[in-house]
GROMACS .gro file of C-alpha atoms in nm:
model
  414
    1MET     CA    1   0.000   0.000   0.000
    2ASN     CA    2   0.115   0.349  -0.071
    3PRO     CA    3   0.123   0.557   0.249
    4ARG     CA    4   0.164   0.889   0.071
    5ALA     CA    5  -0.114   1.118  -0.042
    6ASP     CA    6  -0.177   1.246  -0.390
    7PRO     CA    7   0.025   1.559  -0.480
    8GLY     CA    8  -0.116   1.862  -0.306
    9GLN     CA    9  -0.333   1.656  -0.070
   10GLY     CA   10  -0.150   1.710   0.261
   11LEU     CA   11  -0.360   1.685   0.574
   12GLU     CA   12  -0.234   1.977   0.778
   13PRO     CA   13  -0.516   2.156   0.960
   14GLY     CA   14  -0.732   2.359   0.729
   15CYS     CA   15  -0.556   2.246   0.412
   16LEU     CA   16  -0.794   1.981   0.280
   17PRO     CA   17  -0.980   2.100  -0.031
   18GLU     CA   18  -1.355   2.074  -0.015
   19ARG     CA   19  -1.494   1.770  -0.195
   20GLU     CA   20  -1.793   1.547  -0.173
   21PRO     CA   21  -1.787   1.339   0.148
   22GLU     CA   22  -1.597   1.010   0.108
   23ARG     CA   23  -1.792   0.746   0.290
   24ASP     CA   24  -1.663   0.409   0.403
   25PRO     CA   25  -1.574   0.191   0.105
   26GLY     CA   26  -1.773  -0.125   0.070
   27PRO     CA   27  -1.629  -0.473   0.123
   28GLY     CA   28  -1.344  -0.540  -0.116
   29ALA     CA   29  -1.336  -0.180  -0.242
   30ALA     CA   30  -1.003  -0.004  -0.269
   31VAL     CA   31  -0.924   0.247   0.004
   32SER     CA   32  -0.799   0.574  -0.144
   33ASP     CA   33  -0.481   0.741  -0.024
   34ARG     CA   34  -0.687   1.037   0.103
   35GLU     CA   35  -0.913   0.805   0.301
   36ARG     CA   36  -0.616   0.622   0.451
   37LEU     CA   37  -0.440   0.946   0.545
   38ALA     CA   38  -0.755   1.088   0.698
   39ARG     CA   39  -0.819   0.778   0.907
   40ALA     CA   40  -0.456   0.767   1.018
   41ALA     CA   41  -0.489   1.129   1.129
   42LEU     CA   42  -0.814   1.060   1.310
   43THR     CA   43  -0.651   0.786   1.521
   44ARG     CA   44  -0.461   1.073   1.687
   45ILE     CA   45  -0.772   1.285   1.729
   46LEU     CA   46  -1.046   1.043   1.830
   47GLU     CA   47  -1.007   0.817   2.131
   48PRO     CA   48  -1.063   0.442   2.076
   49GLY     CA   49  -1.430   0.352   2.105
   50ASP     CA   50  -1.550   0.712   2.049
   51GLU     CA   51  -1.903   0.631   1.932
   52ARG     CA   52  -1.986   0.989   1.838
   53GLY     CA   53  -1.677   0.998   1.621
   54GLY     CA   54  -1.774   0.662   1.474
   55ARG     CA   55  -2.118   0.794   1.386
   56TRP     CA   56  -1.969   1.100   1.218
   57LEU     CA   57  -1.731   0.877   1.023
   58ARG     CA   58  -2.028   0.676   0.902
   59GLU     CA   59  -2.232   0.983   0.813
   60VAL     CA   60  -1.978   1.208   0.640
   61GLY     CA   61  -1.668   0.993   0.582
   62ALA     CA   62  -1.315   1.024   0.718
   63VAL     CA   63  -1.188   1.294   0.479
   64GLU     CA   64  -1.483   1.523   0.535
   65LEU     CA   65  -1.482   1.468   0.912
   66LEU     CA   66  -1.115   1.562   0.931
   67ARG     CA   67  -1.177   1.867   0.714
   68ARG     CA   68  -1.460   1.988   0.936
   69ILE     CA   69  -1.253   1.942   1.251
   70THR     CA   70  -0.952   2.125   1.109
   71THR     CA   71  -1.138   2.401   0.922
   72ARG     CA   72  -1.319   2.681   1.104
   73ASP     CA   73  -1.605   2.719   0.859
   74GLY     CA   74  -1.887   2.608   1.089
   75GLY     CA   75  -1.905   2.257   0.942
   76ALA     CA   76  -1.792   2.082   1.260
   77GLU     CA   77  -2.052   2.264   1.466
   78ARG     CA   78  -2.325   2.116   1.248
   79LEU     CA   79  -2.229   1.759   1.341
   80SER     CA   80  -2.494   1.607   1.567
   81GLY     CA   81  -2.370   1.591   1.924
   82MET     CA   82  -2.068   1.816   1.871
   83THR     CA   83  -2.013   2.063   2.156
   84PRO     CA   84  -1.770   2.357   2.175
   85LYS     CA   85  -1.573   2.182   2.450
   86ARG     CA   86  -1.544   1.860   2.254
   87LEU     CA   87  -1.448   2.042   1.935
   88ASP     CA   88  -1.178   2.241   2.117
   89GLY     CA   89  -1.028   1.912   2.238
   90TYR     CA   90  -1.032   1.763   1.889
   91ARG     CA   91  -0.873   2.072   1.737
   92LEU     CA   92  -0.602   2.084   2.000
   93ARG     CA   93  -0.502   1.730   1.910
   94ALA     CA   94  -0.530   1.802   1.538
   95GLU     CA   95  -0.260   2.070   1.562
   96SER     CA   96   0.014   1.808   1.586
   97VAL     CA   97  -0.129   1.553   1.342
   98GLU     CA   98   0.115   1.430   1.076
   99PRO     CA   99  -0.027   1.109   0.928
  100GLU     CA  100   0.249   1.076   0.667
  101ARG     CA  101   0.505   1.065   0.948
  102ASP     CA  102   0.304   0.802   1.138
  103LEU     CA  103   0.262   0.584   0.830
  104ALA     CA  104   0.633   0.612   0.755
  105ALA     CA  105   0.721   0.528   1.116
  106VAL     CA  106   0.517   0.209   1.118
  107ALA     CA  107   0.647   0.114   0.771
  108VAL     CA  108   1.005   0.127   0.904
  109LEU     CA  109   0.900  -0.143   1.152
  110GLY     CA  110   0.762  -0.353   0.868
  111GLY     CA  111   0.408  -0.256   0.962
  112ARG     CA  112   0.105  -0.101   0.796
  113PHE     CA  113  -0.222   0.077   0.864
  114VAL     CA  114  -0.532  -0.131   0.786
  115CYS     CA  115  -0.864   0.046   0.722
  116PRO     CA  116  -1.224  -0.069   0.684
  117GLY     CA  117  -1.255  -0.169   0.320
  118ASP     CA  118  -0.902  -0.310   0.294
  119ARG     CA  119  -0.877  -0.674   0.196
  120GLU     CA  120  -0.699  -0.738   0.528
  121TRP     CA  121  -0.968  -0.571   0.741
  122PRO     CA  122  -1.139  -0.823   0.977
  123SER     CA  123  -1.506  -0.766   0.901
  124GLN     CA  124  -1.617  -0.906   1.239
  125LEU     CA  125  -1.498  -0.578   1.391
  126ASP     CA  126  -1.791  -0.414   1.212
  127ASP     CA  127  -2.013  -0.579   1.478
  128LEU     CA  128  -1.894  -0.299   1.707
  129ALA     CA  129  -2.100  -0.057   1.496
  130ASP     CA  130  -2.001   0.303   1.570
  131ALA     CA  131  -1.749   0.186   1.830
  132ARG     CA  132  -1.542  -0.004   1.575
  133PRO     CA  133  -1.180   0.108   1.531
  134THR     CA  134  -1.111   0.394   1.292
  135GLY     CA  135  -0.832   0.173   1.163
  136LEU     CA  136  -0.570  -0.067   1.298
  137TRP     CA  137  -0.194  -0.021   1.312
  138VAL     CA  138  -0.041  -0.360   1.243
  139ARG     CA  139   0.305  -0.513   1.282
  140GLY     CA  140   0.389  -0.864   1.168
  141PRO     CA  141   0.409  -1.073   0.852
  142ARG     CA  142   0.072  -1.249   0.885
  143ASP     CA  143  -0.261  -1.165   0.726
  144LEU     CA  144  -0.481  -1.008   0.993
  145ARG     CA  145  -0.814  -1.101   0.837
  146LEU     CA  146  -0.721  -1.466   0.783
  147TRP     CA  147  -0.574  -1.505   1.130
  148ALA     CA  148  -0.875  -1.343   1.295
  149LEU     CA  149  -1.112  -1.589   1.126
  150ARG     CA  150  -0.979  -1.872   1.343
  151SER     CA  151  -0.883  -1.705   1.667
  152VAL     CA  152  -0.963  -1.740   2.037
  153ALA     CA  153  -0.893  -1.489   2.314
  154VAL     CA  154  -0.730  -1.611   2.635
  155VAL     CA  155  -0.740  -1.342   2.906
  156GLY     CA  156  -0.718  -1.317   3.282
  157SER     CA  157  -0.554  -1.171   3.587
  158ARG     CA  158  -0.218  -0.992   3.572
  159ALA     CA  159  -0.136  -1.113   3.924
  160CYS     CA  160  -0.223  -1.474   3.849
  161THR     CA  161  -0.132  -1.774   4.061
  162PRO     CA  162   0.100  -2.054   3.941
  163TYR     CA  163  -0.219  -2.249   3.862
  164GLY     CA  164  -0.349  -1.966   3.644
  165SER     CA  165  -0.018  -1.930   3.464
  166HIS     CA  166  -0.004  -2.304   3.401
  167MET     CA  167  -0.360  -2.318   3.268
  168ALA     CA  168  -0.309  -2.016   3.041
  169ALA     CA  169   0.013  -2.159   2.896
  170SER     CA  170  -0.152  -2.498   2.850
  171LEU     CA  171  -0.449  -2.343   2.671
  172GLY     CA  172  -0.220  -2.131   2.453
  173ALA     CA  173  -0.009  -2.429   2.350
  174GLY     CA  174  -0.307  -2.661   2.305
  175LEU     CA  175  -0.507  -2.418   2.093
  176ALA     CA  176  -0.203  -2.339   1.878
  177GLU     CA  177  -0.141  -2.710   1.819
  178LEU     CA  178  -0.505  -2.743   1.710
  179GLY     CA  179  -0.452  -2.469   1.450
  180TRP     CA  180  -0.605  -2.175   1.639
  181VAL     CA  181  -0.461  -1.825   1.675
  182VAL     CA  182  -0.424  -1.728   2.041
  183VAL     CA  183  -0.518  -1.362   2.101
  184SER     CA  184  -0.445  -1.167   2.418
  185GLY     CA  185  -0.325  -0.830   2.543
  186ALA     CA  186   0.048  -0.895   2.611
  187ALA     CA  187   0.008  -0.800   2.979
  188PHE     CA  188   0.179  -0.972   3.270
  189GLY     CA  189   0.016  -1.282   3.414
  190VAL     CA  190  -0.237  -1.480   3.212
  191ASP     CA  191  -0.188  -1.280   2.888
  192GLY     CA  192   0.186  -1.339   2.876
  193ALA     CA  193   0.152  -1.705   2.971
  194ALA     CA  194  -0.100  -1.764   2.689
  195HIS     CA  195   0.125  -1.595   2.432
  196ARG     CA  196   0.431  -1.791   2.550
  197GLY     CA  197   0.238  -2.117   2.544
  198ALA     CA  198   0.154  -2.066   2.176
  199LEU     CA  199   0.507  -1.959   2.087
  200ALA     CA  200   0.653  -2.259   2.270
  201VAL     CA  201   0.494  -2.493   2.014
  202ASP     CA  202   0.573  -2.261   1.720
  203GLY     CA  203   0.206  -2.168   1.708
  204ALA     CA  204   0.019  -1.855   1.605
  205THR     CA  205  -0.042  -1.573   1.852
  206MET     CA  206  -0.154  -1.211   1.824
  207ALA     CA  207  -0.129  -0.925   2.074
  208VAL     CA  208  -0.380  -0.640   2.085
  209LEU     CA  209  -0.212  -0.342   2.251
  210ALA     CA  210  -0.357  -0.038   2.427
  211CYS     CA  211  -0.071   0.175   2.294
  212GLY     CA  212   0.123   0.229   1.972
  213VAL     CA  213   0.255  -0.087   1.812
  214ASP     CA  214   0.608   0.055   1.842
  215VAL     CA  215   0.576   0.085   2.219
  216ALA     CA  216   0.675  -0.216   2.429
  217TYR     CA  217   0.428  -0.214   2.717
  218PRO     CA  218   0.479  -0.351   2.969
  219ARG     CA  219   0.853  -0.303   2.930
  220GLY     CA  220   0.917  -0.640   3.086
  221HIS     CA  221   0.748  -0.795   2.782
  222ALA     CA  222   0.957  -0.612   2.522
  223GLU     CA  223   1.118  -0.936   2.406
  224LEU     CA  224   0.785  -1.120   2.397
  225ILE     CA  225   0.618  -0.844   2.195
  226GLY     CA  226   0.916  -0.837   1.961
  227ARG     CA  227   0.884  -1.211   1.900
  228MET     CA  228   0.516  -1.175   1.820
  229ALA     CA  229   0.591  -0.890   1.577
  230GLU     CA  230   0.839  -1.118   1.400
  231GLN     CA  231   0.643  -1.444   1.406
  232GLY     CA  232   0.281  -1.336   1.442
  233LEU     CA  233   0.096  -1.007   1.473
  234VAL     CA  234   0.091  -0.705   1.703
  235ILE     CA  235  -0.201  -0.468   1.647
  236GLY     CA  236  -0.352  -0.158   1.807
  237GLU     CA  237  -0.584   0.134   1.745
  238LEU     CA  238  -0.341   0.401   1.859
  239PRO     CA  239  -0.079   0.553   1.629
  240PRO     CA  240   0.298   0.512   1.679
  241SER     CA  241   0.448   0.642   2.007
  242GLU     CA  242   0.111   0.666   2.186
  243HIS     CA  243   0.115   0.532   2.543
  244PRO     CA  244  -0.161   0.344   2.727
  245THR     CA  245  -0.402   0.485   2.981
  246ARG     CA  246  -0.647   0.312   3.212
  247SER     CA  247  -0.942   0.387   2.984
  248ARG     CA  248  -0.753   0.267   2.677
  249PHE     CA  249  -0.694  -0.071   2.838
  250ILE     CA  250  -1.065  -0.110   2.900
  251LEU     CA  251  -1.157   0.003   2.548
  252ARG     CA  252  -0.894  -0.226   2.396
  253ASN     CA  253  -1.081  -0.523   2.538
  254ARG     CA  254  -1.379  -0.468   2.306
  255VAL     CA  255  -1.145  -0.524   2.008
  256ILE     CA  256  -1.019  -0.852   2.154
  257ALA     CA  257  -1.379  -0.965   2.208
  258ALA     CA  258  -1.499  -0.868   1.860
  259LEU     CA  259  -1.193  -0.997   1.676
  260THR     CA  260  -1.216  -1.355   1.805
  261ARG     CA  261  -1.470  -1.637   1.794
  262GLY     CA  262  -1.471  -1.670   2.171
  263THR     CA  263  -1.307  -1.553   2.494
  264VAL     CA  264  -1.166  -1.778   2.766
  265VAL     CA  265  -1.114  -1.622   3.111
  266VAL     CA  266  -0.844  -1.779   3.329
  267GLU     CA  267  -0.852  -1.636   3.683
  268ALA     CA  268  -1.025  -1.302   3.738
  269GLU     CA  269  -1.142  -1.115   4.045
  270TYR     CA  270  -1.489  -0.962   4.062
  271ARG     CA  271  -1.347  -0.632   3.930
  272SER     CA  272  -1.131  -0.736   3.638
  273GLY     CA  273  -1.065  -0.605   3.290
  274SER     CA  274  -1.081  -0.959   3.158
  275LEU     CA  275  -1.445  -0.978   3.268
  276VAL     CA  276  -1.505  -0.663   3.061
  277THR     CA  277  -1.373  -0.859   2.763
  278ALA     CA  278  -1.600  -1.151   2.846
  279ARG     CA  279  -1.909  -0.932   2.879
  280SER     CA  280  -1.826  -0.760   2.550
  281ALA     CA  281  -1.799  -1.102   2.388
  282GLN     CA  282  -2.140  -1.197   2.527
  283ARG     CA  283  -2.301  -0.879   2.394
  284LEU     CA  284  -2.151  -0.948   2.052
  285GLY     CA  285  -2.282  -1.304   2.047
  286ARG     CA  286  -1.938  -1.462   2.084
  287PHE     CA  287  -1.867  -1.766   2.297
  288THR     CA  288  -1.769  -1.688   2.656
  289MET     CA  289  -1.581  -1.949   2.857
  290GLY     CA  290  -1.417  -1.975   3.196
  291VAL     CA  291  -1.161  -2.203   3.360
  292PRO     CA  292  -1.270  -2.286   3.715
  293GLY     CA  293  -1.036  -2.255   4.011
  294PRO     CA  294  -1.047  -2.312   4.387
  295VAL     CA  295  -1.365  -2.172   4.540
  296THR     CA  296  -1.149  -2.024   4.815
  297SER     CA  297  -0.942  -1.818   4.570
  298GLY     CA  298  -1.041  -1.455   4.518
  299LEU     CA  299  -0.865  -1.468   4.181
  300SER     CA  300  -1.123  -1.721   4.060
  301ALA     CA  301  -1.427  -1.547   4.207
  302GLY     CA  302  -1.496  -1.346   3.892
  303VAL     CA  303  -1.465  -1.655   3.672
  304HIS     CA  304  -1.707  -1.848   3.891
  305GLU     CA  305  -1.956  -1.562   3.874
  306LEU     CA  306  -1.922  -1.570   3.495
  307LEU     CA  307  -1.986  -1.946   3.496
  308ARG     CA  308  -2.298  -1.898   3.709
  309GLY     CA  309  -2.435  -1.686   3.424
  310GLU     CA  310  -2.394  -1.754   3.054
  311GLY     CA  311  -2.028  -1.854   3.064
  312ILE     CA  312  -1.935  -2.212   2.971
  313LEU     CA  313  -1.692  -2.416   3.178
  314VAL     CA  314  -1.384  -2.543   2.994
  315THR     CA  315  -1.079  -2.725   3.122
  316ASP     CA  316  -0.851  -2.761   2.822
  317ALA     CA  317  -0.791  -2.656   2.463
  318SER     CA  318  -0.991  -2.938   2.305
  319GLU     CA  319  -1.305  -2.831   2.493
  320VAL     CA  320  -1.254  -2.472   2.375
  321ALA     CA  321  -1.206  -2.588   2.015
  322GLU     CA  322  -1.519  -2.805   2.032
  323LEU     CA  323  -1.722  -2.503   2.135
  324VAL     CA  324  -1.589  -2.241   1.893
  325GLY     CA  325  -1.480  -2.470   1.609
  326ASP     CA  326  -1.645  -2.627   1.310
  327ILE     CA  327  -1.844  -2.949   1.283
  328GLY     CA  328  -1.625  -3.244   1.376
  329GLU     CA  329  -1.389  -3.059   1.610
  330LEU     CA  330  -1.497  -3.263   1.910
  331ALA     CA  331  -1.319  -3.295   2.241
  332PRO     CA  332  -1.229  -3.655   2.329
  333ALA     CA  333  -1.479  -3.838   2.547
  334ARG     CA  334  -1.365  -3.846   2.908
  335ARG     CA  335  -1.428  -4.114   3.169
  336GLY     CA  336  -1.248  -4.288   3.449
  337PRO     CA  337  -1.020  -4.589   3.390
  338ILE     CA  338  -1.181  -4.908   3.264
  339HIS     CA  339  -1.129  -5.208   3.496
  340PRO     CA  340  -1.166  -5.573   3.392
  341ARG     CA  341  -1.483  -5.612   3.598
  342ASP     CA  342  -1.644  -5.328   3.398
  343LEU     CA  343  -1.644  -5.562   3.097
  344LEU     CA  344  -1.848  -5.840   3.263
  345ASP     CA  345  -2.211  -5.890   3.170
  346ALA     CA  346  -2.483  -5.844   3.431
  347VAL     CA  347  -2.522  -6.217   3.519
  348SER     CA  348  -2.147  -6.275   3.563
  349ASP     CA  349  -2.130  -5.963   3.778
  350ARG     CA  350  -2.410  -6.098   4.003
  351VAL     CA  351  -2.236  -6.433   4.031
  352LEU     CA  352  -1.917  -6.258   4.138
  353ASP     CA  353  -2.114  -6.056   4.394
  354ALA     CA  354  -2.257  -6.382   4.537
  355LEU     CA  355  -1.913  -6.500   4.650
  356PRO     CA  356  -1.816  -6.400   5.004
  357SER     CA  357  -1.513  -6.186   5.070
  358ARG     CA  358  -1.355  -6.472   5.267
  359GLY     CA  359  -1.393  -6.847   5.240
  360ALA     CA  360  -1.550  -7.068   4.975
  361VAL     CA  361  -1.907  -7.165   4.890
  362GLY     CA  362  -2.065  -7.424   4.666
  363GLY     CA  363  -2.233  -7.372   4.334
  364ARG     CA  364  -2.583  -7.401   4.485
  365ASP     CA  365  -2.514  -7.113   4.728
  366VAL     CA  366  -2.371  -6.901   4.447
  367ALA     CA  367  -2.681  -6.966   4.232
  368ARG     CA  368  -2.908  -6.870   4.521
  369GLY     CA  369  -2.719  -6.547   4.585
  370ALA     CA  370  -2.705  -6.455   4.214
  371GLY     CA  371  -3.070  -6.540   4.152
  372THR     CA  372  -2.995  -6.784   3.871
  373SER     CA  373  -2.994  -7.161   3.804
  374ILE     CA  374  -2.718  -7.385   3.933
  375ASP     CA  375  -2.609  -7.472   3.578
  376GLU     CA  376  -2.597  -7.104   3.482
  377ALA     CA  377  -2.400  -7.018   3.797
  378LEU     CA  378  -2.147  -7.298   3.735
  379GLY     CA  379  -2.103  -7.193   3.373
  380ARG     CA  380  -2.033  -6.835   3.477
  381LEU     CA  381  -1.798  -6.948   3.755
  382TYR     CA  382  -1.584  -7.138   3.505
  383GLU     CA  383  -1.574  -6.829   3.282
  384LEU     CA  384  -1.474  -6.614   3.579
  385HIS     CA  385  -1.208  -6.873   3.666
  386SER     CA  386  -1.055  -6.842   3.320
  387LEU     CA  387  -1.049  -6.463   3.360
  388GLY     CA  388  -0.876  -6.485   3.697
  389PHE     CA  389  -1.159  -6.360   3.913
  390VAL     CA  390  -1.228  -6.683   4.106
  391GLU     CA  391  -1.059  -7.014   4.188
  392ARG     CA  392  -1.159  -7.361   4.300
  393ASP     CA  393  -1.133  -7.454   4.667
  394GLY     CA  394  -1.219  -7.825   4.697
  395ASP     CA  395  -1.582  -7.857   4.591
  396GLY     CA  396  -1.642  -7.484   4.639
  397TRP     CA  397  -1.548  -7.155   4.485
  398ARG     CA  398  -1.384  -6.846   4.630
  399LEU     CA  399  -1.247  -6.513   4.513
  400THR     CA  400  -0.889  -6.518   4.402
  401ALA     CA  401  -0.645  -6.402   4.668
  402ARG     CA  402  -0.546  -6.102   4.456
  403PRO     CA  403  -0.845  -6.037   4.228
  404THR     CA  404  -0.795  -5.854   3.900
  405CYS     CA  405  -1.105  -5.644   3.967
  406ASP     CA  406  -1.159  -5.362   4.211
  407GLY     CA  407  -1.443  -5.537   4.384
  408ASP     CA  408  -1.769  -5.377   4.484
  409ALA     CA  409  -1.868  -5.150   4.769
  410ARG     CA  410  -1.925  -5.447   4.999
  411ARG     CA  411  -1.555  -5.537   4.966
  412GLY     CA  412  -1.433  -5.178   4.996
  413GLY     CA  413  -1.439  -5.101   4.624
  414THR     CA  414  -1.628  -4.834   4.434
   0.00000   0.00000   0.00000
């Protein structure tokens, strides 16, 4: 893509020529250089999730919206919901906007700016309506749209326990091995463990940042974020050099929820940003899952509350894939170990039950206890003898000294 505008089409405040409003291009349509530059500029002016700004983008287009904000001709004041205070804030930010510089800065990192209408734009983000991103700054060699089509978010507490870290890493590795892209926020705790789990098996993982894609935040994850930029994808709504704020972290979570097929929460307190992601996923009709923890742990309290509602309990990657995947992606059936006695038919099982725990009895007593004929009881006893369950003791029968079965409740079994 060409990050430069047409000759004479710079976007310094007040310098855009008046044209007909350029509205969002339709699916598959080419995004013009003017549209791309305008959207890049607006990522410095509008905060992520600004629904008023999103509505204006939809109504008048990015180029016209930027022109109205940067030109004092009364056009901005005519936008529905615009106030003098809000407009002053937008114009203050617009004074330092240089979209060409931002596009060049991200290009140096091997990145790009993806807009609605680009082939690489993930159309599921359109479910956010007027809160969808103005555009996404992207680093990494992978195709964002294709990766997002088969992605799952794994989120949770920053101050997770060893159990939470283990479960997040296990889910990340397991989902990656099953061909899923693991999406998280690159934070400490569960996020980092999920990313590392995917990378450990050479799998696919994507980080959604609440800052510029050239900013390593948290700094302790600079190496991890760098690996994802080289092997996977690092994306964000904010232009280069922008730093995160508390509100930007919260608003970033809506992108994680919308981008993926489902969200798994691993450890979360009652007040947790990861629960914001889960609730956003629920509102968008995405799958919402939780990994249970000890009921005595405050770090699992939020997850358990989620599971008491519409959240679905999962314990490993195969259960997640069964829920969010396609037909045939079924988790393996789970049951306890199969013991030899489990394979006996009902009559043989009753005959075995008729034998006392100690001592021997004759065939007549066994038949009486099993509720069957003497011939039937003897036939089953010989079968059980060949299987090692019973042995002869003179004219009687008794349980083998070390039976191959677990026994029943009467003999201390289960």
